[in-house]
XYZ file of C-alpha atoms in Angstrom:
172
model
C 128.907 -87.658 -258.371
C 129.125 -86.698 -261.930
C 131.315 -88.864 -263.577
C 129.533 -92.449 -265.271
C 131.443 -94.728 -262.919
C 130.453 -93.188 -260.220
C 127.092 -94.461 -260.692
C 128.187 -97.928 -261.554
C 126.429 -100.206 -259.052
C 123.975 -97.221 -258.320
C 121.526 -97.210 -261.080
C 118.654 -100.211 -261.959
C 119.037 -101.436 -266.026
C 117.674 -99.377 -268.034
C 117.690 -96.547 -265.657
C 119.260 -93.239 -267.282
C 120.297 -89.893 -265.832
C 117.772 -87.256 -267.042
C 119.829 -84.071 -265.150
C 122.290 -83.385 -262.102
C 122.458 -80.082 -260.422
C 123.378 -78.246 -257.449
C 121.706 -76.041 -255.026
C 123.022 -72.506 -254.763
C 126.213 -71.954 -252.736
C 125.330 -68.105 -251.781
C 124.746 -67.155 -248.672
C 121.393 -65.813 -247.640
C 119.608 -65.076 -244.769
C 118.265 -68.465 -243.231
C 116.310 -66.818 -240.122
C 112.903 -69.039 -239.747
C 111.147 -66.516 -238.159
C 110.291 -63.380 -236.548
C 110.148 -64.430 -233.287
C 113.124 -66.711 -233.215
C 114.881 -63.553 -233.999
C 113.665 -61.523 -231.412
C 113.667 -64.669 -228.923
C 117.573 -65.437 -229.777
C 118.112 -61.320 -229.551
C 116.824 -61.348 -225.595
C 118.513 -64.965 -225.391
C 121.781 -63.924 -226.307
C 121.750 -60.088 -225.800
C 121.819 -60.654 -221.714
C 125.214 -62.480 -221.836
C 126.562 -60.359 -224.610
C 125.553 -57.058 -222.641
C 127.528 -58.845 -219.424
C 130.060 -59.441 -221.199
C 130.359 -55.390 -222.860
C 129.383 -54.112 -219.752
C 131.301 -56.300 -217.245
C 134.574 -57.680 -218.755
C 135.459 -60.130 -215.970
C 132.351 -61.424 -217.042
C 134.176 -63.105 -220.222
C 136.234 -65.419 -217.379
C 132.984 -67.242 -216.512
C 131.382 -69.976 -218.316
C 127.644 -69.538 -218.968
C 128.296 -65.589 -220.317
C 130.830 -66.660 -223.666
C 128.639 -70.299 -224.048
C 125.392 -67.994 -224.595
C 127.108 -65.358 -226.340
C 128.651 -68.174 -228.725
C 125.613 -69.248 -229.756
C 123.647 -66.185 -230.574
C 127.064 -65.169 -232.979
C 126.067 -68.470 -234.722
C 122.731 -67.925 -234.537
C 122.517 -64.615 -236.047
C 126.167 -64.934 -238.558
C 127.132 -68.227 -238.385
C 123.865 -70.496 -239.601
C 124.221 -68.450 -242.623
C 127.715 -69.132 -243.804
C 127.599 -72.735 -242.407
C 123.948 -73.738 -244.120
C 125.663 -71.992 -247.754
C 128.343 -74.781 -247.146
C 126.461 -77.315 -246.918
C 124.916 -76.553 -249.671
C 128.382 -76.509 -251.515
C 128.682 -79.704 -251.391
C 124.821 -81.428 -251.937
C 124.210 -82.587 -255.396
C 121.438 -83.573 -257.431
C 120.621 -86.206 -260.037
C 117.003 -86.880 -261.727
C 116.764 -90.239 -263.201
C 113.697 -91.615 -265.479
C 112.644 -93.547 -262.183
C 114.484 -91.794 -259.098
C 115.822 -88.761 -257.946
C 118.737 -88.322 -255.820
C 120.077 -86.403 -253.044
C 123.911 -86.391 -252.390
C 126.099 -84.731 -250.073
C 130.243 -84.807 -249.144
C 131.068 -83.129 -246.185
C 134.688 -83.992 -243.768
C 135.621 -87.461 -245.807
C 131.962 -88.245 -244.910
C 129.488 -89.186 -248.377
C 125.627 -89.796 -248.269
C 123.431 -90.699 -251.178
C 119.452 -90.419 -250.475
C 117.530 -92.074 -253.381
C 113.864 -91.055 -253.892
C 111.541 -93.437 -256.476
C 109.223 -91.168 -258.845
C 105.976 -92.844 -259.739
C 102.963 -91.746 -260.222
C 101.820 -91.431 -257.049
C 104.701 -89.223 -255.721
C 103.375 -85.750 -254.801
C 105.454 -82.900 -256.434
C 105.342 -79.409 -255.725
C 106.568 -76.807 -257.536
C 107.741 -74.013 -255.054
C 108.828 -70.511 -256.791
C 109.266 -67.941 -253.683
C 112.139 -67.737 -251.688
C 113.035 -71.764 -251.575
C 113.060 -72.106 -255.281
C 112.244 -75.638 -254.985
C 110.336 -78.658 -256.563
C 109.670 -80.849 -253.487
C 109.086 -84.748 -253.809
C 108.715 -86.167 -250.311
C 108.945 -85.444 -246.985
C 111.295 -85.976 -243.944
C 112.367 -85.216 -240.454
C 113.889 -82.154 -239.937
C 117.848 -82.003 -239.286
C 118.584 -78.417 -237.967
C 120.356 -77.712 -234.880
C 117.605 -76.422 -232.044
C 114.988 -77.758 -233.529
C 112.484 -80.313 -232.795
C 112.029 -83.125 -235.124
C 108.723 -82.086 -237.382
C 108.459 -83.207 -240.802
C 109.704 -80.889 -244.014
C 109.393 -81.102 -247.407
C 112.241 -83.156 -249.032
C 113.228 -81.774 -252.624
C 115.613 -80.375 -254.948
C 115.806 -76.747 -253.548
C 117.408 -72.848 -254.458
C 117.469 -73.879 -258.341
C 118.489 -71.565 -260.987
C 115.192 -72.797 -263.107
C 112.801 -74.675 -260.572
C 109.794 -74.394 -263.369
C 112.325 -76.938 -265.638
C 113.301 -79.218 -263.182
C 109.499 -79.670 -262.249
C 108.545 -80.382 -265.666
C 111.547 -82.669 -265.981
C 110.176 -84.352 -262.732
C 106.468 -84.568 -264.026
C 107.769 -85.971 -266.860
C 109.867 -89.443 -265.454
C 106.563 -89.473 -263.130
C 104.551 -90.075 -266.751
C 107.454 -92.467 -267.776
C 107.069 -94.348 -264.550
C 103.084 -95.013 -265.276
């Protein structure tokens, strides 16, 4: 969504784009944790090994289902997660920032009001973020706890914060 019409409709009067942006693309390494590596390495590793060690193995069901998912697990997340993140796209308004994402025909635009009250965080490790909010958590195998929501793997995270703090002074 980068082209003016596209936000016809979309934006209050009065309400201006301040910057639009999009994640990185790259893949990287999206592992949570140690110990959902080494979990997912027993977890998978038994059907794998049954299916290296005992061919006729492959003709039964559970073996290849297990096996499946620990290739996803430990190749797949990381090529499907850089993606997604192909096609998310930013925009920071004076009063909201937004959140959209095109994937398979399918469009969603998440709208997020800045005011003075809205916490930001400026993250600069390995998530390269400025969060703004918070949500439930929408990974596969996972339960549903709460993560940061936020505009996340930017080139200049330190910029877009400022740019943030300064529509949340605009908003007072």
């Amino acid at each position: 969504m980068t082209r003016a019409d596209d936000w016809d409709g979309l934006l209050d009067p009065g309400e201006h784009i301040i910057w639009q942006g999009q994640p990185s693309g790259k893949v990287r390494l999206e592992f949570e944790s140690v110990f959902s590596v080494i979990f997912m390495a027993i977890w998978s590793g038994i059907p794998i090994g049954m299916i290296i060690f005992v061919p006729s193995s492959i003709f039964l069901i559970v073996p290849p289902f297990f096996a499946a998912i620990g290739v996803y697990f430990f190749v797949g997340q990381h090529f499907w997660a850089a993606f997604q993140r192909r096609r998310t796209f930013y925009t920071l308004t004076d009063k909201r920032a937004f959140i959209a994402h095109r994937s398979f025909g399918k469009r969603t635009l998440d709208s997020f009001p800045i005011t003075p009250d809205t916490p930001l965080q400026l993250d600069e490790g390995r998530a390269r973020a400025v969060w703004f909010g918070s949500g439930p958590k929408q990974a596969m195998f996972s339960n549903k706890r709460e993560h940061p929501v936020g505009f996340e793997l930017l080139d200049d995270p330190r910029a877009i914060y400022q740019l943030l703090r300064n529509a949340q002074r605009g908003a007072a």
